[in-house]
XYZ file of C-alpha atoms in Angstrom:
658
model
C 32.045 0.044 37.305
C 35.475 1.620 37.255
C 38.198 2.166 39.794
C 40.738 4.960 39.869
C 42.999 5.512 36.887
C 45.740 2.986 36.338
C 49.186 4.397 35.545
C 51.091 1.112 35.634
C 49.933 -2.460 35.835
C 50.926 -6.055 35.304
C 48.807 -7.287 32.369
C 48.671 -10.787 33.859
C 47.242 -9.630 37.175
C 43.501 -9.221 37.724
C 42.466 -5.570 37.587
C 39.862 -3.309 36.000
C 39.746 -4.507 32.356
C 41.257 -1.975 29.980
C 42.303 -1.647 26.356
C 45.949 -0.772 25.901
C 48.627 -0.551 23.164
C 51.817 -2.533 22.636
C 54.953 -0.449 22.917
C 57.724 -2.813 21.846
C 58.424 -5.376 19.173
C 59.183 -7.840 21.945
C 55.596 -7.587 23.195
C 54.373 -8.127 19.652
C 56.687 -11.008 18.800
C 56.183 -12.864 22.107
C 52.361 -12.912 21.782
C 52.243 -11.982 25.472
C 49.067 -9.979 24.932
C 47.147 -13.217 24.398
C 48.135 -14.298 27.930
C 46.937 -11.041 29.474
C 44.101 -10.950 32.018
C 42.588 -8.199 29.844
C 42.623 -10.094 26.537
C 39.261 -11.938 26.891
C 37.521 -8.666 27.799
C 38.886 -6.979 24.665
C 37.360 -9.341 22.114
C 34.776 -7.585 19.962
C 31.302 -8.981 20.595
C 29.554 -7.250 17.682
C 30.235 -8.709 14.215
C 30.645 -6.287 11.343
C 27.167 -5.706 9.921
C 27.073 -6.224 6.164
C 25.086 -3.617 4.255
C 23.718 -3.711 0.710
C 25.084 -0.210 0.043
C 28.186 -0.712 -2.083
C 31.289 1.381 -1.434
C 33.262 -0.072 -4.353
C 31.952 2.404 -6.905
C 32.204 5.642 -4.943
C 34.627 7.679 -2.891
C 34.842 6.637 0.744
C 35.241 8.438 4.061
C 37.944 7.204 6.432
C 37.984 8.832 9.875
C 41.208 8.710 11.865
C 40.707 9.090 15.611
C 43.416 11.209 17.213
C 42.088 12.485 20.504
C 44.478 13.776 23.185
C 46.792 10.781 22.872
C 44.067 8.133 22.964
C 43.178 5.503 25.572
C 41.235 7.908 27.751
C 37.687 7.165 28.926
C 37.367 4.740 26.017
C 39.983 2.351 27.425
C 37.674 1.129 30.201
C 36.133 -1.970 28.669
C 33.303 -2.165 31.227
C 32.707 1.576 31.086
C 33.854 4.736 32.804
C 32.174 7.413 34.896
C 32.570 10.484 32.661
C 29.228 11.335 31.057
C 31.000 14.089 29.100
C 33.422 11.641 27.475
C 34.212 12.033 23.782
C 31.849 10.151 21.528
C 31.037 9.833 17.834
C 27.482 9.294 16.632
C 27.520 10.262 12.936
C 28.437 6.757 11.808
C 26.182 7.014 8.761
C 28.806 9.369 7.266
C 31.770 6.996 7.779
C 33.095 3.968 5.875
C 36.088 3.067 8.031
C 37.510 4.208 11.366
C 41.177 4.197 12.385
C 42.160 4.353 16.050
C 45.429 6.276 16.253
C 47.951 6.927 19.003
C 51.698 7.537 19.160
C 52.454 3.976 20.240
C 54.101 1.244 18.209
C 50.997 -0.964 18.008
C 47.727 0.844 18.632
C 45.054 -1.751 19.322
C 41.593 -0.166 18.932
C 39.672 -0.169 22.228
C 36.949 -2.789 21.984
C 34.324 -0.167 22.827
C 35.035 1.554 19.497
C 35.063 -1.744 17.596
C 31.658 -2.762 18.948
C 29.846 0.468 18.145
C 31.504 0.865 14.732
C 30.628 -2.708 13.737
C 27.042 -2.148 14.874
C 26.943 0.667 12.307
C 28.668 -1.396 9.544
C 31.919 0.602 9.844
C 35.290 -1.162 9.631
C 37.874 -0.496 12.356
C 41.634 -0.372 11.843
C 44.499 -0.284 14.313
C 47.743 1.621 13.715
C 51.331 0.413 13.387
C 53.577 3.458 13.841
C 57.329 4.010 13.782
C 58.635 7.508 14.412
C 61.698 9.255 15.810
C 64.949 7.609 16.836
C 63.135 4.778 18.561
C 61.199 4.147 15.379
C 64.400 3.776 13.399
C 65.609 1.131 15.867
C 62.288 -0.700 15.508
C 62.633 -0.720 11.727
C 66.192 -2.034 11.916
C 64.872 -5.085 13.759
C 61.582 -5.372 11.894
C 63.266 -5.249 8.483
C 66.463 -7.112 9.315
C 65.406 -10.113 7.225
C 62.570 -11.188 4.985
C 61.587 -13.696 7.677
C 61.426 -11.047 10.418
C 59.204 -8.866 8.243
C 56.861 -11.818 7.741
C 56.781 -12.798 11.414
C 55.800 -9.328 12.621
C 53.202 -9.039 9.856
C 51.693 -12.319 11.002
C 51.615 -11.148 14.614
C 49.677 -8.023 13.616
C 47.210 -10.055 11.571
C 46.762 -12.460 14.459
C 45.883 -9.647 16.861
C 43.304 -8.218 14.456
C 41.745 -11.636 13.938
C 41.651 -12.525 17.652
C 40.347 -9.143 18.819
C 37.857 -8.776 15.972
C 38.945 -5.630 14.138
C 39.403 -5.123 10.427
C 42.910 -4.062 9.479
C 45.825 -1.708 9.922
C 47.069 1.757 9.039
C 50.835 1.543 8.445
C 52.612 4.759 9.385
C 56.379 4.466 8.839
C 57.558 8.002 9.625
C 61.316 7.400 9.674
C 64.147 7.597 7.163
C 65.258 4.160 6.021
C 68.206 2.837 4.082
C 67.392 1.899 0.521
C 68.561 -1.672 1.218
C 65.691 -2.006 3.722
C 62.978 -1.258 1.167
C 62.655 -4.808 -0.221
C 61.921 -6.124 3.275
C 59.563 -3.208 3.945
C 57.640 -4.175 0.818
C 57.625 -7.767 2.040
C 56.183 -6.590 5.375
C 53.410 -4.599 3.687
C 52.590 -7.296 1.142
C 52.664 -10.170 3.640
C 50.504 -8.266 6.121
C 47.961 -7.472 3.396
C 47.758 -11.062 2.181
C 47.619 -12.506 5.698
C 44.920 -10.040 6.761
C 42.816 -10.856 3.698
C 43.130 -14.544 4.484
C 42.353 -14.326 8.220
C 39.827 -11.437 8.141
C 37.900 -11.342 4.837
C 37.143 -7.783 3.752
C 39.956 -6.347 5.860
C 42.039 -3.328 4.878
C 45.716 -2.428 5.071
C 46.260 1.274 4.365
C 49.696 2.823 3.706
C 50.359 6.304 5.070
C 52.146 8.658 2.683
C 55.533 8.847 4.422
C 58.505 6.744 3.277
C 59.121 6.716 -0.474
C 60.577 3.899 -2.555
C 64.156 5.106 -2.004
C 63.775 4.959 1.802
C 63.546 8.677 2.503
C 60.838 10.173 4.714
C 59.373 12.492 2.125
C 55.640 13.288 2.223
C 54.272 13.441 -1.322
C 50.758 14.690 -0.419
C 49.457 12.665 -3.349
C 49.794 9.296 -5.019
C 52.718 9.328 -7.455
C 55.544 7.138 -8.705
C 57.512 7.561 -5.460
C 54.920 5.955 -3.164
C 52.908 3.901 -5.648
C 55.032 0.755 -5.077
C 53.509 0.539 -1.588
C 50.019 1.406 -2.827
C 50.269 -1.466 -5.317
C 50.692 -4.102 -2.586
C 48.056 -2.960 -0.074
C 44.461 -1.722 -0.013
C 44.971 2.025 -0.188
C 47.036 5.096 0.605
C 46.361 7.855 3.135
C 47.902 10.918 1.470
C 49.468 13.547 3.722
C 47.512 16.751 4.346
C 49.523 19.449 2.537
C 48.152 18.852 -0.930
C 47.273 21.386 -3.616
C 43.919 21.674 -5.332
C 44.958 19.605 -8.356
C 46.572 16.768 -6.340
C 43.403 14.685 -5.880
C 42.847 14.609 -9.654
C 46.520 13.828 -10.306
C 46.305 11.001 -7.764
C 43.187 9.620 -9.431
C 45.003 9.532 -12.757
C 47.910 7.589 -11.220
C 45.574 5.154 -9.418
C 43.546 4.331 -12.525
C 40.726 1.911 -11.684
C 41.790 2.036 -8.009
C 41.083 5.741 -7.581
C 38.727 5.097 -4.649
C 41.656 3.546 -2.750
C 43.299 6.969 -2.612
C 42.392 8.742 0.645
C 43.332 12.432 0.573
C 44.183 13.546 4.096
C 42.475 16.435 5.912
C 43.760 17.537 9.327
C 40.756 18.985 11.145
C 43.101 21.034 13.349
C 44.193 22.745 10.121
C 47.920 22.071 10.440
C 49.094 22.718 6.871
C 45.961 21.165 5.454
C 44.186 22.226 2.271
C 41.276 24.533 3.083
C 42.394 25.105 6.664
C 40.404 22.304 8.316
C 38.254 23.209 11.325
C 34.963 24.763 10.163
C 36.303 24.791 6.583
C 36.899 21.041 6.397
C 34.082 20.801 3.863
C 36.096 22.954 1.408
C 38.650 20.155 1.107
C 35.919 17.517 0.963
C 34.283 19.312 -1.958
C 37.550 19.274 -3.932
C 38.150 15.605 -3.120
C 34.646 14.601 -4.147
C 34.914 16.536 -7.399
C 38.106 14.603 -8.200
C 36.205 11.382 -7.431
C 38.633 9.911 -4.904
C 38.303 9.142 -1.175
C 38.912 11.255 1.917
C 40.737 10.629 5.203
C 39.567 12.939 7.987
C 42.179 13.160 10.741
C 41.295 14.241 14.299
C 37.595 15.185 14.194
C 37.942 15.298 17.991
C 39.093 18.893 17.373
C 35.511 19.916 18.125
C 35.762 18.305 21.569
C 39.379 19.157 22.408
C 39.028 22.860 21.574
C 35.649 23.186 23.297
C 33.814 24.655 20.331
C 30.774 26.773 21.227
C 28.095 26.568 22.393
C 28.563 22.984 23.628
C 30.007 19.706 22.380
C 26.734 18.174 21.186
C 25.635 21.197 19.160
C 29.108 21.878 17.744
C 29.631 18.244 16.797
C 26.243 18.058 15.040
C 26.997 21.274 13.187
C 30.490 20.136 12.118
C 29.320 16.742 10.867
C 26.422 18.521 9.191
C 29.010 20.201 6.947
C 30.466 16.791 6.101
C 27.004 15.501 5.229
C 26.203 18.442 2.972
C 29.497 17.958 1.137
C 29.624 14.176 0.865
C 26.159 12.773 1.581
C 25.210 9.621 3.463
C 27.361 6.509 3.121
C 25.364 4.293 5.510
C 21.665 3.546 5.972
C 19.840 1.733 8.781
C 18.005 -0.543 9.202
C 19.340 -3.023 6.662
C 18.772 -6.268 8.598
C 16.334 -7.709 11.121
C 15.806 -7.620 13.989
C 16.275 -3.852 14.137
C 16.423 -2.074 17.471
C 17.552 1.376 18.550
C 17.266 3.150 21.874
C 19.275 6.126 20.513
C 21.891 5.682 23.257
C 25.104 7.657 22.592
C 27.243 5.485 24.845
C 27.260 7.986 27.716
C 24.738 9.448 30.093
C 23.501 10.419 33.519
C 21.264 7.435 34.218
C 20.496 3.913 33.005
C 17.050 2.442 32.544
C 15.749 -1.014 31.612
C 12.222 -1.250 30.140
C 11.381 2.202 31.462
C 12.586 1.443 34.998
C 15.512 3.484 36.272
C 18.271 1.223 37.650
C 21.119 3.726 38.088
C 21.567 7.474 38.534
C 25.353 7.335 38.198
C 27.138 9.137 35.364
C 28.722 6.760 32.870
C 30.330 6.230 29.471
C 30.668 3.050 27.435
C 30.736 3.157 23.638
C 29.929 -0.557 23.482
C 26.477 0.404 24.782
C 25.860 2.903 21.984
C 22.678 2.112 20.079
C 22.119 2.487 16.353
C 22.262 6.224 15.860
C 19.362 8.151 14.325
C 19.928 10.288 11.273
C 18.937 13.701 12.599
C 20.222 16.071 9.938
C 21.588 19.181 11.623
C 19.482 22.305 11.208
C 20.467 25.457 13.107
C 17.617 27.523 11.708
C 14.607 28.616 13.732
C 12.137 27.765 10.970
C 10.969 24.507 12.531
C 8.393 24.865 15.270
C 9.548 21.592 16.866
C 13.137 21.118 18.027
C 14.409 17.538 17.809
C 17.434 16.235 19.668
C 18.949 13.200 21.346
C 18.531 13.975 25.028
C 20.678 12.488 27.806
C 18.949 14.197 30.735
C 15.308 13.118 30.528
C 14.817 9.611 31.940
C 14.947 7.163 29.050
C 13.029 4.026 28.186
C 16.195 2.017 27.681
C 19.826 2.899 28.321
C 20.624 6.578 28.762
C 19.031 8.575 25.922
C 15.838 9.350 23.983
C 14.773 11.560 21.121
C 12.820 14.560 22.402
C 10.393 16.640 20.334
C 9.604 20.006 21.907
C 8.126 23.255 20.650
C 4.798 24.537 19.420
C 2.256 23.448 16.821
C -0.414 25.484 15.118
C -3.997 24.264 15.130
C -4.595 21.360 12.691
C -0.910 21.151 11.763
C 1.700 18.462 12.106
C 5.483 18.113 12.012
C 7.645 15.342 10.520
C 11.310 14.532 11.100
C 13.452 11.819 9.523
C 15.018 9.603 12.171
C 16.382 6.790 9.961
C 17.152 6.448 6.269
C 16.806 2.754 5.598
C 17.586 0.070 3.029
C 15.575 -2.897 4.294
C 13.980 -5.344 1.864
C 10.621 -6.438 3.294
C 10.615 -10.183 2.767
C 9.915 -11.753 6.171
C 6.384 -10.526 6.483
C 4.315 -9.338 8.127
C 6.608 -7.134 10.210
C 5.938 -6.067 13.781
C 6.974 -2.532 14.720
C 7.057 -1.399 18.349
C 7.942 2.007 19.743
C 7.672 3.685 23.145
C 6.402 7.201 23.832
C 6.225 9.446 26.861
C 4.149 12.627 26.467
C 1.248 14.629 27.790
C -2.193 13.412 26.765
C -2.526 15.824 23.843
C 0.972 15.564 22.310
C 0.718 12.558 19.988
C 3.653 10.850 18.288
C 3.494 8.369 15.420
C 5.793 6.851 12.818
C 5.757 7.247 9.052
C 7.328 4.435 7.032
C 8.214 5.189 3.438
C 8.572 2.131 1.211
C 9.448 1.696 -2.468
C 8.575 -1.112 -4.871
C 10.818 -2.646 -7.517
C 9.109 -0.395 -10.091
C 9.771 2.709 -7.953
C 6.266 2.987 -6.615
C 6.487 5.019 -3.412
C 4.070 4.342 -0.561
C 3.872 6.334 2.678
C 2.413 4.529 5.695
C 1.310 6.389 8.813
C 1.078 4.376 11.992
C -0.112 6.314 14.999
C -2.702 6.405 17.789
C -6.344 6.490 16.652
C -6.800 10.133 17.644
C -4.006 11.060 15.262
C -4.818 8.924 12.210
C -8.420 10.210 12.135
C -7.143 13.709 11.322
C -4.306 12.801 8.946
C -5.676 9.875 6.933
C -5.912 11.906 3.702
C -2.228 12.807 3.713
C -0.811 9.262 3.465
C -1.198 6.276 1.155
C -1.882 3.843 3.946
C -3.032 4.193 7.556
C -2.272 1.642 10.282
C -3.583 2.538 13.760
C -1.387 1.340 16.605
C -2.472 -0.778 19.525
C -1.335 0.441 22.907
C 0.290 -1.768 25.483
C 1.238 -0.822 29.004
C 4.896 -1.423 29.677
C 6.595 -2.104 32.982
C 6.711 1.670 33.543
C 3.521 3.707 33.912
C 5.192 6.714 32.245
C 5.721 5.012 28.901
C 3.119 3.882 26.385
C 4.095 1.030 24.075
C 2.716 1.331 20.536
C 2.633 -1.675 18.229
C 1.524 -2.286 14.655
C 2.170 -4.705 11.794
C 2.668 -4.048 8.092
C 2.558 -6.362 5.093
C 4.340 -4.865 2.072
C 5.970 -7.926 0.526
C 8.659 -7.114 -2.038
C 8.910 -3.454 -1.061
C 11.997 -1.820 0.433
C 11.781 0.309 3.550
C 13.645 3.523 2.717
C 12.828 5.928 5.534
C 11.411 6.131 9.056
C 9.998 9.469 10.158
C 8.589 10.662 13.436
C 5.210 12.419 13.148
C 4.179 14.990 15.761
C 0.536 16.031 16.145
C -1.267 18.110 18.767
C -4.644 16.537 19.450
C -6.386 19.264 21.488
C -6.346 22.781 20.072
C -8.778 24.376 22.451
C -7.361 27.381 24.268
C -5.591 26.114 27.401
C -2.881 27.295 29.765
C -0.382 25.889 27.254
C -1.961 27.698 24.282
C -1.553 31.223 22.909
C -2.315 33.273 19.812
C 0.390 33.797 17.156
C -1.195 36.261 14.724
C -4.431 34.610 13.652
C -3.209 31.124 14.622
C -3.665 29.246 17.859
C -0.382 27.580 18.874
C 0.034 25.053 21.644
C 3.071 23.721 23.457
C 4.110 20.282 22.231
C 6.310 17.816 24.103
C 6.884 14.126 23.375
C 9.721 11.662 23.864
C 10.522 8.670 21.678
C 12.182 5.948 23.748
C 12.962 3.214 21.230
C 12.013 1.608 17.914
C 11.989 -2.153 17.268
C 11.270 -3.940 13.982
C 11.038 -7.744 13.838
C 9.289 -10.378 11.742
C 5.895 -11.007 13.356
C 6.817 -14.612 14.221
C 10.146 -13.605 15.775
C 10.827 -14.890 19.289
C 13.774 -13.488 21.286
C 16.344 -15.954 22.556
C 16.703 -15.686 26.334
C 17.804 -19.063 27.741
C 16.645 -19.513 31.342
C 18.931 -19.726 34.334
C 19.610 -23.469 34.353
C 20.767 -23.297 30.716
C 23.943 -21.541 31.836
C 27.160 -22.482 33.603
C 28.425 -19.641 35.830
C 31.666 -19.563 37.798
C 33.960 -17.179 39.620
C 37.733 -16.808 39.859
C 40.329 -14.254 40.972
C 38.325 -13.900 44.196
C 39.651 -11.354 46.670
C 37.953 -10.025 49.817
C 39.902 -7.521 51.883
C 39.308 -4.893 54.524
C 38.279 -1.438 53.400
C 40.258 1.613 54.581
C 37.006 2.721 56.209
C 37.224 -0.234 58.582
C 33.496 -0.984 58.741
C 33.275 -2.672 55.335
C 35.169 -4.924 52.973
C 36.198 -4.715 49.321
C 35.205 -7.631 47.102
C 36.816 -8.424 43.747
C 35.882 -11.372 41.552
C 35.829 -12.315 37.871
C 32.462 -13.851 36.962
C 32.165 -15.853 33.737
C 29.210 -17.612 32.139
C 28.491 -19.800 29.133
C 25.613 -21.836 27.786
C 25.648 -25.572 28.359
C 24.856 -26.027 24.676
C 26.745 -24.161 21.976
C 24.972 -21.093 20.599
C 25.659 -17.946 18.603
C 26.282 -15.426 21.381
C 25.934 -12.487 18.971
C 22.148 -12.645 19.553
C 22.865 -11.257 23.029
C 23.676 -7.557 22.872
C 24.905 -7.284 26.471
C 24.494 -8.527 30.020
C 23.408 -6.330 32.938
C 25.068 -7.384 36.178
C 23.396 -6.949 39.574
C 24.268 -7.882 43.130
C 21.364 -9.055 45.280
C 21.560 -8.191 48.983
C 20.159 -10.119 51.933
C 16.858 -8.271 51.565
C 16.531 -9.621 47.986
C 17.039 -6.136 46.546
C 19.040 -6.062 43.311
C 21.642 -3.339 42.828
C 22.943 -2.682 39.316
C 26.744 -2.783 39.292
C 27.694 -2.773 35.606
C 27.374 -4.113 32.078
C 29.297 -6.766 30.158
C 29.545 -7.217 26.398
C 31.484 -10.482 26.622
C 30.740 -13.524 28.769
C 32.729 -12.196 31.722
C 32.534 -9.336 34.168
C 35.155 -8.221 36.662
C 33.840 -6.885 39.952
C 36.570 -4.574 41.235
C 36.745 -3.617 44.911
C 33.000 -3.523 45.433
C 32.273 -2.234 48.936
C 30.239 -4.751 50.963
C 29.258 -5.001 54.641
C 31.951 -6.629 56.791
C 29.539 -9.161 58.242
C 28.409 -10.440 54.844
C 29.916 -13.711 53.634
C 27.414 -14.709 50.947
C 27.038 -12.795 47.682
C 24.640 -13.352 44.786
C 25.363 -11.847 41.392
C 22.621 -11.885 38.719
C 23.476 -11.733 35.015
C 20.521 -10.307 33.058
C 20.701 -11.520 29.466
C 19.696 -8.852 26.916
C 18.731 -9.677 23.334
C 19.656 -7.679 20.232
C 15.962 -6.818 19.734
C 15.923 -4.920 23.046
C 14.200 -7.688 25.024
C 15.590 -8.163 28.533
C 15.402 -11.334 30.604
C 13.430 -11.248 33.844
C 15.775 -11.197 36.797
C 14.195 -14.231 38.438
C 14.869 -16.213 35.228
C 18.423 -14.951 34.740
C 21.621 -16.918 35.420
C 23.377 -16.070 38.667
C 26.559 -16.719 40.612
C 26.404 -17.507 44.319
C 29.665 -16.746 46.110
C 30.294 -18.001 49.619
C 33.396 -16.571 51.287
């Protein structure tokens, strides 16, 4: 739920929770942010997922967000209303993500932190000095060794408290040479303090000021900027490099060559290769030199309205990155694994196949683990596969749709996840939901590999499908069907026992059961082809003995504060605002709860969905209620990371009497 845009606000006053930057050193030094009403809402709720894929022995991809100034739809912690909001979903191609804006201290919106962490991607904020004001900031920041240390500690404290993973330092001002020792102290102290408070964190130096204090972009790592590189975790080289600069930088870096990030401006402003649809030219050169890449402003696709639409253009653009660089992330890597393919925006919201809202929305914290649907703009495939935001989903606001035609006795496969999951807690239970016509069947193929590189393909599908395809796979596991809470969706479940193997790939398998000539069939040459349409709603993988944690209502303490009930301009209603908070009576790891759906129950016992929380608080802002009503019940539906949702009559609630 979101109110109108906020142009100015008092951070200590209750209002729609937002993410926002710090604009002065005074704000940073005073620690006033930690006293803000918005601070508790901005704590990341998703820990950084650790993956077995090592990035220490390969070049890395850093993506620097620079989208129309930043803090747009993404600043609304509890979500916005723009279903066309900018979003990223190719996380499997990214190692680290920097949120950038032209403010002094750019704190990454928590929505970005949550979805990046879910995909094992580190998130960095930005400390930026530029222009005349930036020079004044540096004069104060670098006035003494102690001042440099204090401000470094304040930055580290913010990262630790808010749950992000480091800083990009962008000092784009000319400095006096006498200030350089304190600048080095600032960089070194920040790096050491970050490493101590946030293990695995990164401090990246932007190629700007050189060791004599001049603002002089080198476009490579060399002796003029290496003193800063030596005391932090990497350098982001400016964009105007020549073809041999990545190799020269690698030579200077020595065994730290992967800490050199060669910059690419996707807008093409003075960048090698021209950026835009030629960004992959620069990536190819960088990869050949065996260093890392920093992609600046991939939102170019969105901002410039590339044809034919944002989704297609974005998939095509990132497809070029994938062809050049390859995957850097694989999922699943841990259990439980759950994905509803949600992109963090949509035109509806569903829970267990039941539609609870038809409002447009955006909230990157709600983004599910993204499928790996390699972009293919050819017309060779008979089945088109895409993440669809329009068709009613099983969970959240998206599904994967499979539509097209199939020839008689043929099938179609599509990779949806490339995995790296060691199968130790066995047997495993796999559940997935499907909506289709009676003849369009959809199954899953799991590819697993043993320690001696023995590859086994396992088809799990409805009985009518496995009977026809049993000879094409190493192992066949028919699914059992379970009716869900929605009559449209069929729940398929199966178990596998492949102890010691590693799950490497999950594919969707499409098969048309009935090939008799029907209204949906036609001849294509000598072949009979039939329309195919199926929707995959979610995939869940858990150990078979796994039980979701959903503590019942009386396990929780729920309270309200900042209560305000005032007359509406309409006159026949009132506007209710209240901050609702909840916690368990006994301490528990709250990371097992992915989110909380919030409802208001009216006098007729009908529940109305009003929003989603990813921390243990939700702010109801100017909710319109009948004037005569003085009693309000808010239900907090606890949702587990495996996709299981608590029944509303077992959920904690807050009863407000006004």
